[in-house]
XYZ file of C-alpha atoms in Angstrom:
778
model
C -31.383 -9.985 -74.605
C -32.063 -12.585 -76.938
C -32.176 -11.567 -80.263
C -34.965 -14.055 -81.701
C -37.016 -12.952 -78.471
C -39.992 -10.246 -79.009
C -40.122 -7.003 -77.556
C -43.096 -5.482 -76.680
C -43.482 -2.057 -76.243
C -46.794 0.354 -74.753
C -46.519 3.982 -75.557
C -48.792 5.869 -73.054
C -48.885 9.720 -73.621
C -49.960 11.477 -70.643
C -50.406 15.805 -70.313
C -48.970 17.144 -67.015
C -51.704 20.168 -67.526
C -54.987 20.603 -66.736
C -57.666 20.473 -69.902
C -59.491 23.519 -71.059
C -62.908 23.007 -71.679
C -62.706 23.593 -75.567
C -60.209 21.025 -75.874
C -61.594 18.462 -74.308
C -65.099 19.426 -76.812
C -63.164 19.334 -79.692
C -61.183 16.330 -78.551
C -64.719 14.249 -78.183
C -65.530 15.825 -81.550
C -62.768 13.681 -83.444
C -63.326 10.735 -81.774
C -64.956 9.023 -84.486
C -61.886 10.336 -86.620
C -58.803 7.929 -89.007
C -58.185 6.583 -85.373
C -60.574 3.427 -85.436
C -59.394 0.650 -83.401
C -57.334 1.477 -80.333
C -57.642 5.310 -80.739
C -57.065 7.640 -77.360
C -57.362 11.145 -77.404
C -55.992 13.179 -74.652
C -56.634 17.182 -75.484
C -55.243 17.582 -78.234
C -52.267 15.010 -78.517
C -53.338 11.584 -79.640
C -51.900 8.014 -78.950
C -52.276 4.626 -79.783
C -50.531 0.665 -78.681
C -48.629 -0.539 -81.321
C -46.413 -3.932 -81.384
C -43.074 -4.287 -82.443
C -40.907 -7.410 -82.943
C -36.718 -7.301 -81.047
C -35.476 -9.611 -84.077
C -34.316 -7.391 -86.362
C -31.282 -7.412 -85.873
C -30.398 -4.611 -88.844
C -29.851 -1.194 -87.618
C -33.316 -0.031 -88.958
C -35.116 1.816 -86.565
C -38.318 -0.200 -85.478
C -41.978 1.618 -85.315
C -43.473 1.491 -82.213
C -46.318 4.546 -82.094
C -46.788 7.636 -83.555
C -47.466 10.860 -82.184
C -49.932 13.553 -83.818
C -52.220 16.711 -82.317
C -55.525 17.154 -83.803
C -54.666 20.715 -84.937
C -52.570 19.246 -87.683
C -53.630 20.258 -90.766
C -51.131 17.066 -92.874
C -49.711 20.441 -94.604
C -46.250 19.915 -93.651
C -47.160 23.194 -90.890
C -45.925 21.139 -88.071
C -43.109 19.325 -86.534
C -42.628 17.230 -83.448
C -39.828 17.187 -81.408
C -39.185 14.587 -78.629
C -37.189 14.853 -75.387
C -36.216 12.578 -72.064
C -34.656 9.328 -71.694
C -33.663 7.718 -73.934
C -34.570 10.194 -76.895
C -32.127 10.277 -79.414
C -29.963 7.645 -78.989
C -32.520 4.548 -78.102
C -36.254 6.156 -79.330
C -36.038 8.811 -82.513
C -39.236 10.550 -83.863
C -40.682 11.646 -87.522
C -40.570 15.459 -86.945
C -42.693 15.497 -90.182
C -45.464 13.027 -88.835
C -45.172 12.528 -84.755
C -43.860 8.721 -85.473
C -41.534 6.638 -83.122
C -38.786 4.715 -83.931
C -36.905 2.018 -80.955
C -33.015 1.923 -82.105
C -31.873 -0.046 -80.086
C -32.960 -3.331 -78.352
C -34.643 -2.974 -74.776
C -34.319 -5.544 -71.966
C -36.674 -4.557 -69.830
C -34.617 -6.528 -66.453
C -32.426 -3.311 -67.107
C -35.227 -0.981 -67.193
C -38.170 -1.820 -67.234
C -39.370 1.655 -68.530
C -38.943 5.560 -69.530
C -40.283 8.874 -69.564
C -39.791 11.529 -72.727
C -41.665 14.494 -73.674
C -43.040 15.137 -76.959
C -43.859 19.172 -78.118
C -45.598 19.819 -81.492
C -44.388 23.527 -83.224
C -45.155 25.828 -85.884
C -43.113 25.332 -88.266
C -43.372 29.099 -89.404
C -44.437 31.214 -85.626
C -41.378 28.295 -84.343
C -44.178 28.557 -81.138
C -46.005 25.628 -80.203
C -49.641 24.597 -80.680
C -49.159 22.547 -78.172
C -48.050 22.537 -74.491
C -45.337 19.978 -73.743
C -46.591 16.684 -73.031
C -45.171 14.467 -71.270
C -45.455 10.757 -71.825
C -43.645 6.408 -70.586
C -42.815 4.307 -72.457
C -42.954 0.950 -70.566
C -40.971 -2.130 -72.242
C -42.965 -5.080 -72.209
C -41.322 -8.382 -71.036
C -40.351 -11.016 -73.517
C -38.823 -14.452 -71.785
C -35.540 -14.701 -71.913
C -34.352 -15.559 -68.414
C -34.420 -19.563 -67.632
C -35.849 -20.915 -64.439
C -33.106 -21.723 -61.694
C -33.052 -23.659 -58.409
C -31.379 -21.694 -55.921
C -31.483 -24.000 -52.781
C -30.464 -27.108 -54.705
C -29.154 -29.672 -54.932
C -31.862 -31.102 -52.237
C -31.865 -33.458 -49.066
C -34.718 -34.884 -47.372
C -35.873 -37.743 -45.404
C -39.054 -39.438 -44.910
C -40.010 -41.998 -43.348
C -40.200 -45.411 -44.979
C -43.364 -46.967 -46.122
C -44.967 -44.359 -45.492
C -48.389 -44.248 -47.529
C -49.866 -42.196 -51.192
C -49.472 -39.292 -50.710
C -47.451 -38.164 -47.838
C -45.842 -35.510 -48.393
C -42.031 -35.738 -49.031
C -40.567 -31.944 -49.355
C -41.453 -29.025 -51.837
C -38.716 -27.466 -54.307
C -39.157 -23.326 -55.911
C -37.656 -22.753 -59.062
C -37.511 -18.588 -59.766
C -37.628 -17.014 -63.125
C -36.521 -13.313 -63.448
C -38.461 -12.569 -66.541
C -41.817 -10.653 -65.317
C -44.580 -12.294 -63.590
C -47.967 -9.736 -63.978
C -47.097 -10.274 -67.885
C -47.222 -12.521 -69.855
C -46.431 -16.361 -69.248
C -42.959 -16.199 -69.415
C -42.881 -16.175 -65.292
C -45.211 -19.084 -65.414
C -43.655 -21.988 -63.821
C -44.930 -26.247 -64.248
C -42.888 -28.804 -62.751
C -42.098 -32.428 -63.691
C -40.673 -35.428 -62.657
C -38.224 -36.295 -64.891
C -36.567 -39.173 -62.952
C -38.059 -40.705 -59.836
C -41.640 -43.088 -60.721
C -42.724 -44.687 -59.703
C -42.103 -43.702 -55.754
C -42.295 -40.480 -56.210
C -45.019 -37.387 -57.806
C -44.240 -33.609 -57.709
C -47.182 -31.498 -57.950
C -47.172 -29.378 -61.782
C -47.768 -25.406 -59.711
C -45.620 -25.875 -56.334
C -43.319 -28.500 -57.041
C -44.053 -30.327 -53.748
C -43.024 -34.003 -53.826
C -44.759 -36.604 -52.474
C -44.839 -40.297 -52.247
C -46.676 -42.176 -55.027
C -46.029 -45.631 -53.135
C -45.042 -47.559 -50.024
C -40.945 -48.458 -49.781
C -39.234 -50.381 -47.371
C -35.911 -48.894 -46.466
C -34.829 -52.874 -46.018
C -34.856 -52.848 -49.322
C -33.590 -49.161 -50.587
C -33.073 -46.652 -48.343
C -32.112 -43.897 -50.454
C -33.658 -42.677 -54.011
C -31.873 -40.151 -56.439
C -35.086 -37.703 -57.643
C -34.790 -34.911 -60.446
C -37.110 -32.296 -60.962
C -37.428 -30.065 -64.074
C -38.983 -26.147 -64.029
C -40.137 -25.471 -67.208
C -41.438 -21.472 -67.972
C -44.208 -20.678 -70.464
C -45.880 -23.280 -68.860
C -44.357 -25.145 -70.615
C -45.123 -24.323 -74.469
C -42.656 -24.552 -77.249
C -39.941 -23.001 -76.438
C -39.622 -22.251 -73.199
C -36.558 -22.232 -71.322
C -36.270 -25.380 -68.216
C -33.980 -26.298 -65.532
C -33.746 -29.363 -63.229
C -32.500 -30.006 -59.474
C -31.608 -33.508 -58.319
C -32.942 -34.625 -54.502
C -31.489 -36.798 -52.556
C -34.160 -38.923 -50.307
C -33.243 -41.224 -47.695
C -36.291 -43.349 -46.130
C -36.001 -43.527 -41.974
C -36.020 -46.603 -40.517
C -39.391 -47.665 -38.511
C -39.685 -50.469 -35.997
C -41.361 -53.019 -39.217
C -39.309 -55.762 -38.548
C -39.303 -58.443 -35.763
C -35.839 -59.549 -34.533
C -35.076 -63.070 -35.773
C -32.936 -66.074 -33.806
C -30.198 -66.964 -36.295
C -30.695 -70.798 -34.741
C -33.550 -72.206 -34.033
C -31.770 -74.833 -31.449
C -28.344 -73.840 -29.682
C -26.069 -76.601 -28.051
C -23.296 -75.463 -24.891
C -21.774 -76.902 -21.908
C -21.098 -76.202 -18.524
C -19.055 -77.365 -16.285
C -20.371 -79.248 -12.638
C -17.758 -76.488 -11.189
C -18.381 -73.986 -12.551
C -19.002 -70.601 -10.086
C -22.524 -69.092 -9.646
C -22.446 -66.028 -12.420
C -19.865 -68.032 -15.214
C -21.206 -67.407 -18.832
C -22.919 -70.696 -19.935
C -22.754 -69.820 -24.045
C -24.925 -66.589 -26.384
C -27.494 -66.216 -28.357
C -27.901 -63.752 -31.201
C -31.443 -62.978 -32.876
C -30.874 -60.223 -36.207
C -33.358 -57.437 -36.873
C -33.784 -55.390 -40.439
C -33.676 -52.226 -38.820
C -31.530 -49.692 -37.370
C -30.734 -47.777 -33.930
C -33.494 -47.976 -31.381
C -36.171 -49.529 -33.587
C -33.603 -52.818 -33.143
C -33.469 -52.855 -29.665
C -34.318 -56.419 -28.348
C -34.216 -57.947 -24.841
C -33.592 -62.117 -24.942
C -35.754 -63.653 -21.607
C -35.757 -67.487 -20.868
C -39.230 -69.821 -20.243
C -39.787 -73.416 -19.469
C -36.745 -73.690 -17.235
C -37.913 -74.850 -14.147
C -35.085 -75.839 -12.665
C -34.012 -71.982 -12.235
C -30.544 -73.025 -12.990
C -29.871 -70.244 -15.747
C -30.501 -66.762 -15.926
C -30.363 -64.453 -19.739
C -29.211 -60.987 -19.843
C -28.724 -58.982 -22.870
C -26.170 -57.280 -24.447
C -26.742 -53.752 -25.144
C -24.035 -52.966 -27.334
C -24.186 -56.043 -29.366
C -27.500 -56.858 -28.943
C -26.781 -60.575 -27.427
C -27.975 -62.588 -25.164
C -25.278 -64.109 -22.772
C -26.588 -67.193 -20.658
C -25.742 -67.036 -17.266
C -24.920 -70.074 -14.358
C -27.478 -69.027 -11.591
C -26.992 -71.386 -9.146
C -24.548 -74.774 -9.130
C -24.998 -77.874 -11.005
C -24.435 -81.445 -10.586
C -23.790 -83.147 -13.006
C -24.407 -86.593 -10.873
C -27.217 -84.983 -9.620
C -28.794 -83.782 -13.500
C -26.361 -83.786 -16.216
C -28.747 -82.176 -19.191
C -31.157 -79.131 -18.965
C -33.190 -77.670 -22.000
C -34.437 -74.160 -22.020
C -36.061 -72.356 -24.153
C -34.997 -68.419 -25.087
C -37.757 -65.547 -25.821
C -35.869 -62.308 -28.223
C -39.072 -59.476 -27.809
C -38.270 -55.553 -29.309
C -37.583 -53.421 -26.694
C -39.909 -50.392 -28.832
C -43.303 -52.087 -30.989
C -44.821 -49.523 -33.245
C -48.552 -50.079 -32.740
C -49.457 -49.835 -36.466
C -47.419 -52.942 -36.887
C -48.920 -55.117 -34.532
C -51.747 -56.587 -37.020
C -48.796 -58.041 -39.243
C -47.516 -60.014 -36.534
C -45.764 -60.028 -32.636
C -42.579 -58.744 -32.728
C -41.067 -61.152 -30.614
C -39.202 -64.957 -31.145
C -37.865 -68.284 -29.975
C -36.249 -71.148 -29.985
C -34.052 -73.797 -27.942
C -31.048 -74.001 -26.068
C -29.994 -77.739 -25.233
C -27.169 -77.081 -21.602
C -25.018 -80.453 -21.134
C -23.676 -80.843 -17.834
C -19.677 -81.713 -17.692
C -18.046 -83.985 -14.939
C -15.624 -83.064 -13.007
C -13.338 -84.060 -10.196
C -15.454 -82.494 -7.858
C -13.498 -81.559 -4.005
C -15.652 -83.075 -0.902
C -19.279 -82.223 -0.163
C -20.265 -81.516 3.384
C -23.296 -82.612 4.546
C -24.291 -79.083 6.119
C -22.612 -75.947 5.376
C -22.567 -74.973 8.959
C -22.382 -77.048 12.469
C -23.702 -75.833 15.634
C -22.929 -78.137 17.885
C -23.360 -77.988 22.356
C -20.979 -79.069 24.896
C -21.333 -78.511 29.149
C -18.618 -76.190 30.728
C -16.127 -78.357 32.890
C -16.307 -82.090 30.494
C -13.600 -84.046 30.932
C -10.700 -84.276 28.421
C -12.161 -86.584 25.623
C -15.287 -85.289 25.645
C -17.853 -85.889 22.308
C -18.412 -82.614 20.846
C -20.273 -83.672 17.600
C -19.590 -85.181 14.374
C -19.280 -84.105 11.197
C -19.593 -85.785 7.698
C -18.632 -84.783 3.883
C -18.359 -87.423 1.222
C -17.620 -87.042 -2.290
C -20.318 -86.222 -4.551
C -18.091 -88.228 -7.721
C -19.276 -91.448 -9.186
C -15.830 -93.445 -7.680
C -16.728 -91.543 -3.725
C -12.932 -91.677 -2.620
C -12.468 -91.487 0.589
C -11.885 -87.636 2.705
C -9.731 -86.744 6.017
C -11.050 -84.659 8.172
C -9.270 -81.757 9.993
C -9.557 -78.893 12.178
C -7.741 -75.542 10.196
C -7.183 -71.525 11.593
C -5.941 -70.952 15.300
C -3.238 -73.093 16.768
C -5.342 -72.506 20.482
C -8.171 -74.005 18.625
C -6.371 -77.441 17.911
C -5.507 -77.776 21.701
C -8.872 -77.484 22.923
C -10.556 -79.565 20.100
C -9.153 -82.550 17.755
C -11.238 -84.408 15.041
C -11.168 -87.483 13.999
C -9.336 -87.566 10.817
C -11.304 -90.640 9.019
C -14.765 -90.786 10.932
C -15.067 -86.305 11.773
C -15.998 -86.802 15.659
C -14.632 -83.788 17.100
C -13.478 -83.755 20.454
C -12.528 -82.264 23.787
C -8.855 -81.790 24.731
C -9.171 -80.370 27.576
C -12.265 -78.581 30.173
C -13.764 -75.790 29.006
C -14.642 -72.853 30.777
C -18.031 -70.605 29.606
C -17.296 -67.907 31.720
C -14.384 -66.903 30.127
C -15.887 -67.986 26.161
C -19.312 -68.704 25.344
C -18.642 -69.646 21.798
C -15.838 -71.587 19.306
C -15.990 -71.537 16.215
C -13.427 -73.684 14.187
C -12.762 -74.432 10.426
C -12.871 -78.234 9.306
C -11.682 -79.042 6.194
C -12.374 -82.726 4.169
C -9.521 -83.996 1.297
C -10.073 -86.788 -0.509
C -7.303 -88.474 0.171
C -6.810 -89.903 -3.920
C -6.388 -85.818 -4.713
C -5.220 -83.765 -1.578
C -5.617 -80.269 -4.201
C -10.058 -80.992 -3.465
C -10.016 -79.308 -0.182
C -13.561 -78.276 1.305
C -14.591 -76.536 4.339
C -17.248 -76.477 7.031
C -18.031 -73.488 10.186
C -18.427 -75.480 12.969
C -19.996 -73.233 15.777
C -19.180 -74.982 19.461
C -21.486 -73.639 22.326
C -20.394 -74.299 25.938
C -23.275 -74.132 28.084
C -23.469 -72.986 32.029
C -22.909 -74.814 34.685
C -23.018 -73.197 37.893
C -20.016 -73.698 39.371
C -19.439 -70.187 40.182
C -20.631 -68.802 43.877
C -21.955 -65.035 44.197
C -19.365 -62.659 45.433
C -19.789 -58.885 46.127
C -19.214 -56.879 42.800
C -17.472 -54.590 44.881
C -15.305 -53.739 48.128
C -17.633 -52.264 50.928
C -16.373 -49.161 52.583
C -18.372 -49.304 55.202
C -18.290 -46.999 58.586
C -20.442 -46.341 61.838
C -20.689 -43.821 63.797
C -20.476 -43.957 67.922
C -23.210 -42.408 68.269
C -25.117 -44.845 65.726
C -28.663 -45.897 67.504
C -29.575 -49.001 66.901
C -31.692 -50.402 63.519
C -30.081 -47.721 61.549
C -29.094 -48.699 58.813
C -25.397 -48.230 57.478
C -24.456 -50.153 54.583
C -26.629 -51.499 51.394
C -24.761 -54.812 49.226
C -25.560 -56.761 46.355
C -24.443 -59.956 44.381
C -22.869 -61.389 41.119
C -22.918 -64.318 39.322
C -20.657 -65.662 36.376
C -22.777 -68.319 35.721
C -25.659 -67.671 33.177
C -29.357 -68.376 34.765
C -31.923 -69.167 31.877
C -34.567 -68.193 34.908
C -33.265 -65.012 36.161
C -30.733 -64.591 39.345
C -32.370 -64.667 42.595
C -29.500 -64.207 45.272
C -29.993 -64.691 48.825
C -28.056 -62.500 52.452
C -27.989 -63.564 55.901
C -25.222 -63.464 58.528
C -23.194 -66.736 58.509
C -23.855 -68.953 61.593
C -20.110 -68.247 63.489
C -21.553 -64.682 63.420
C -25.709 -65.165 64.205
C -25.225 -65.537 68.322
C -22.981 -62.704 69.013
C -22.966 -60.176 66.041
C -23.415 -56.168 66.667
C -25.309 -56.089 62.948
C -28.122 -57.829 61.033
C -28.535 -58.525 57.941
C -31.681 -58.043 56.245
C -33.074 -59.558 52.886
C -34.754 -56.665 50.608
C -35.310 -60.679 48.575
C -34.803 -57.655 45.317
C -30.687 -59.262 44.998
C -29.840 -56.347 47.468
C -29.497 -56.335 51.346
C -29.244 -53.622 53.948
C -26.610 -53.495 57.121
C -28.155 -52.324 59.982
C -27.341 -51.723 63.858
C -28.159 -54.448 66.219
C -27.249 -51.503 69.741
C -26.742 -48.809 70.235
C -23.392 -46.555 70.846
C -20.169 -48.373 69.471
C -16.229 -47.010 71.302
C -12.952 -46.722 69.018
C -11.395 -47.302 71.656
C -12.779 -50.956 72.595
C -13.207 -51.725 69.215
C -12.077 -50.328 65.925
C -13.185 -52.355 62.850
C -15.744 -55.439 63.444
C -15.863 -58.390 60.170
C -19.046 -58.898 59.502
C -18.874 -62.296 57.433
C -22.297 -62.001 55.450
C -23.697 -65.863 53.267
C -24.800 -65.340 50.217
C -26.714 -68.075 48.311
C -27.808 -68.729 44.690
C -30.908 -70.201 42.535
C -28.665 -72.278 40.515
C -28.502 -76.402 40.085
C -27.403 -77.034 42.270
C -27.389 -74.135 44.625
C -23.771 -72.462 45.728
C -23.372 -69.551 48.679
C -20.457 -67.839 49.528
C -19.399 -66.286 52.755
C -18.212 -62.674 52.117
C -16.653 -60.330 54.274
C -17.908 -56.808 55.010
C -15.113 -55.122 57.174
C -17.051 -51.641 59.163
C -15.330 -49.408 60.106
C -16.161 -47.020 63.903
C -15.880 -43.059 63.260
C -16.029 -40.561 65.621
C -18.540 -38.303 64.384
C -20.844 -36.077 65.891
C -23.414 -35.943 63.294
C -22.320 -37.286 60.270
C -19.716 -39.588 59.164
C -16.349 -37.788 57.930
C -15.647 -40.537 55.590
C -11.454 -38.947 55.787
C -11.338 -39.294 58.916
C -12.297 -42.557 59.054
C -10.213 -44.144 55.812
C -6.415 -42.422 58.274
C -8.094 -43.852 60.619
C -8.465 -47.050 59.676
C -4.923 -47.635 58.040
C -2.814 -46.729 61.004
C -5.614 -49.046 62.760
C -4.250 -52.290 60.374
C -0.838 -50.877 60.373
C -0.467 -51.087 64.203
C 0.456 -47.703 64.452
C -0.630 -44.757 67.108
C -0.568 -41.350 66.287
C 2.583 -40.581 68.742
C 4.369 -43.169 66.613
C 2.902 -41.958 63.290
C 4.612 -38.349 64.897
C 7.829 -39.600 65.627
C 8.159 -42.065 61.862
C 7.197 -37.874 60.208
C 10.063 -36.658 62.372
C 12.600 -38.777 61.367
C 12.037 -38.645 57.942
C 12.064 -34.489 58.280
C 15.720 -34.533 59.699
C 17.498 -36.975 56.274
C 15.668 -35.046 54.188
C 17.428 -32.076 56.094
C 21.011 -33.468 56.060
C 20.049 -34.596 53.060
C 20.019 -31.359 51.450
C 23.368 -30.033 53.386
C 24.737 -32.460 52.172
C 24.188 -31.674 48.609
C 24.244 -27.546 49.502
C 28.085 -28.636 49.822
C 28.953 -29.882 47.152
C 27.825 -27.468 44.822
C 29.661 -24.665 47.316
C 32.779 -26.939 46.855
C 32.428 -26.417 43.511
C 32.160 -23.059 43.224
C 35.575 -22.320 45.286
C 36.940 -24.855 42.806
C 36.154 -22.908 39.808
C 37.493 -19.289 41.814
C 40.809 -20.589 42.094
C 41.211 -21.745 37.957
C 39.935 -17.681 37.880
C 43.097 -16.263 40.421
C 45.373 -18.895 38.865
C 44.437 -17.024 35.208
C 44.956 -13.765 36.672
C 48.139 -14.079 38.133
C 49.387 -14.111 34.796
C 48.158 -10.836 33.317
C 50.743 -8.401 33.374
C 48.866 -4.961 34.164
C 51.283 -1.338 32.797
C 50.147 1.725 31.625
C 52.586 2.150 29.015
C 51.540 1.912 24.705
C 51.644 -1.679 23.339
C 53.673 -2.066 20.702
C 51.914 -1.930 17.770
C 50.910 -4.773 14.934
C 54.741 -5.711 14.845
C 55.124 -5.972 18.462
C 54.394 -9.829 18.347
C 56.291 -11.192 21.297
C 55.975 -7.991 23.867
C 53.990 -10.944 25.998
C 54.214 -14.163 25.859
C 51.300 -16.056 28.772
C 53.975 -19.174 28.486
C 56.497 -18.055 29.800
C 55.486 -16.497 33.304
C 53.936 -19.515 33.498
C 57.238 -21.095 33.390
C 60.668 -20.214 33.492
C 62.891 -22.757 31.067
C 62.268 -21.590 28.322
C 63.601 -17.320 27.328
C 62.859 -16.308 24.456
C 66.243 -13.835 23.276
C 65.127 -10.531 23.772
C 64.858 -7.986 20.061
C 65.017 -4.953 20.096
C 62.844 -2.779 18.251
C 64.209 -1.785 15.287
C 63.925 2.108 14.601
C 61.425 2.852 11.768
C 62.615 6.489 10.898
C 65.548 5.159 8.400
C 63.179 2.362 7.253
C 59.540 3.591 6.793
C 59.704 3.130 3.118
C 61.317 -0.112 2.400
C 58.728 -1.833 5.257
C 56.010 -0.177 3.159
C 57.113 -1.337 -0.265
C 58.055 -4.959 1.447
C 54.243 -4.872 3.422
C 52.732 -5.279 -0.462
C 54.924 -8.107 -1.130
C 54.303 -10.361 1.282
C 52.313 -13.513 0.126
C 52.826 -16.842 0.693
C 56.243 -17.046 -1.041
C 57.824 -14.204 -0.227
C 61.054 -14.421 1.889
C 59.331 -12.709 5.253
C 56.227 -15.232 5.998
C 58.679 -18.029 5.139
C 60.969 -16.791 8.496
C 57.933 -16.401 9.825
C 56.911 -20.189 9.724
C 59.839 -21.596 11.141
C 60.643 -19.077 13.648
C 56.870 -20.507 15.138
C 58.188 -24.107 13.917
C 61.161 -23.450 16.124
C 59.118 -22.584 19.210
C 56.639 -25.016 19.136
C 59.286 -28.156 19.261
C 61.176 -26.255 22.299
C 57.805 -25.742 23.961
C 58.154 -28.171 26.691
C 54.230 -27.721 27.258
C 53.173 -28.272 23.897
C 51.738 -32.044 23.682
C 53.961 -34.741 22.873
C 52.128 -35.584 19.239
C 51.701 -33.770 16.093
C 49.499 -31.045 16.492
C 48.544 -28.211 14.066
C 49.097 -24.331 14.723
C 46.917 -21.945 13.753
C 48.758 -18.813 12.902
C 47.458 -14.641 12.339
C 50.425 -13.408 10.197
C 50.171 -9.767 9.480
C 52.824 -8.786 7.265
C 55.626 -6.859 8.450
C 53.181 -3.773 10.002
C 52.490 -0.468 9.743
C 54.506 1.929 8.098
C 54.758 3.511 11.205
C 56.268 0.693 12.948
C 55.674 -0.323 16.697
C 53.966 1.974 18.799
C 55.019 0.183 21.858
C 58.578 1.017 23.947
C 59.263 -1.972 25.282
C 61.710 -3.612 24.272
C 63.403 -0.472 22.686
C 66.875 0.938 24.183
C 65.841 4.543 22.469
C 64.101 6.797 24.349
C 61.215 8.973 22.926
C 63.466 12.010 23.339
C 65.447 10.576 21.050
C 62.912 9.964 18.783
C 62.152 12.194 15.486
C 57.930 12.301 15.099
C 57.942 14.135 11.928
C 57.455 11.722 9.729
C 53.914 11.535 10.459
C 52.973 14.737 9.145
C 54.303 13.230 5.928
C 51.088 10.392 6.132
C 48.663 12.799 5.141
C 45.577 14.643 6.852
C 44.233 11.204 8.763
C 47.637 11.266 11.284
C 47.609 15.034 11.525
C 46.711 15.036 15.251
C 48.300 12.869 16.428
C 51.536 14.053 15.080
C 50.901 16.964 17.106
C 49.990 15.308 20.133
C 54.195 13.620 19.849
C 55.465 17.137 18.427
C 54.244 18.770 22.177
C 54.958 15.522 24.157
C 58.842 15.817 22.813
C 59.221 20.040 23.599
C 57.703 19.261 27.050
C 60.301 16.530 27.409
C 63.555 18.708 26.335
């Protein structure tokens, strides 16, 4: 709390218990006693509001009010007591006269009121003369808080050229003082910086436009607002806030071309769509307010167009159609620019558009020859003799020097074989007769080249139509299979025929059918023309016999309506069939085939029998060859079986590697030295130790390899060239050696098998079998 601030206290006494009528009357009677200013009576207690200042900085208590009972006769017989919040430390009372003092500075923002109780006691009896009464001391506010802008700094946006009085934004400050008492919390707003463009309402803090402002002149303003409490009186506290106000753009400026006249050039060789140049208009606005569209006005040639680049806001002038230096060398067009989005509020200030003049000069270039037509259509009759004229193409050099041109045909070697062109005058002739039925149109490409500059070439398409000539007679569209039954009656329809013509008829084909002259008198059939390009074949008699004549050949004359008309004779083959009610087509075809071959049924049966005999003979030969192959295989099998020796003796085991040699059985030139079987009973332990040491470097392994090499070198059945021999070396054998009796000079009765019991339980059963066998033998 500020030490220089004033503290205003209001002391109010409240009696808790109800007032008695006698006391109320007594209080009423005392209303005209000494408290004349703001004197109030409540039962036996009397209090009045007083004020004290906070400027006292000493420890001397400050008097704030007095409590007094109307029973107090001023004789010193009563004492006053004070209890409750702050009693004794903040608030003290003079017990003799009831005056209340405050000893400390109070802060309303921390505690706005205190609740205390007062009591008057008789000194003599120590008894209260009044009931204990509760009262409240309210702390009056003083201006001890400064205003604050809690939301600052502020940002605001307002459209440019807004009218005066337009609301921009509102700023609000807060004050911690009591707004319900005094002027401590009553704020007043004022503008420190921002005149003359803005103003602020003193009581609300609303900032308004004071004049119209142009964003293009200045787009941002800094405004300072001050808030002062105490309604701006002397000694009031104040605070300031900054407000940044931006002016948003509106479309209040038309576009303006940078130049009133533009000069551009374009080559006469430039293709359509070439960029001729660019124009640019400036607009002080921004964003969509600066968007614009370009147009062309006053271009009677319609040779140029303009488009808008939306990114750069430039107008791009394009070539809309080809220009010719020799025809026109200069163009003058008028370009116009218009704002895309227009604000109706500013239309009265003028149109939002601008215009400029663009002068375009055509640059001369060495151009290729130009044909009089882009496409030529020519005609020639089919069958025209070689060298016939088809047509003429013409091209010229458009430049002033008028260079001579040379003609040629390109695109397809076969076209050069059909047509040729005079390279000097462009005359096209045929090199061979043309057939419309093969190709009715021919498309060729003719080039024209400057003689002095072969790089300048131009092309033209020539379409040649081959006109039809009636050079093909009509004919049957297909081969007709016609059959007639032996029991057919006269006037019976046996076939319908039609005709086709490869020629083309502008009026449509019309065919006429009739019998040929040579078959008119003695034919068994007649032809009836249906007048619709079809005809019917009818029998002229009843009954036919296959034995007399198997088939008939009917010559039919077909005439077309071409110019000149052509005729053809087509033969219709009619086969006689042996049928009752209807034609058996398959049987008739078989009979016709046999008849055409000149064979009878008996001859055909004989031929089939011969074919069957030959087939059986061929199968027999194949079967015999297969049997021979099987016999050869069985002989080889017997040879192998003869080399196998069967015996009931036991084998020699792993050690007995020479007990059987198949090569020795095949040839008797090599006899191996018989090696008697070693006695294993005396060498078991040594062999066991040796078998554990056998390896590629051991003496046993080297001896085994040497023996095998010697056998291979002395074997007469070995191939006479180096060969790879593969062996499976098993070492020195098992501990027991070989169990075979082959090659052994010792009989079973001479051997002892007691060592088998030392091999472990795995050989227990084997040891018992040999022991039993030996005892039986003995």
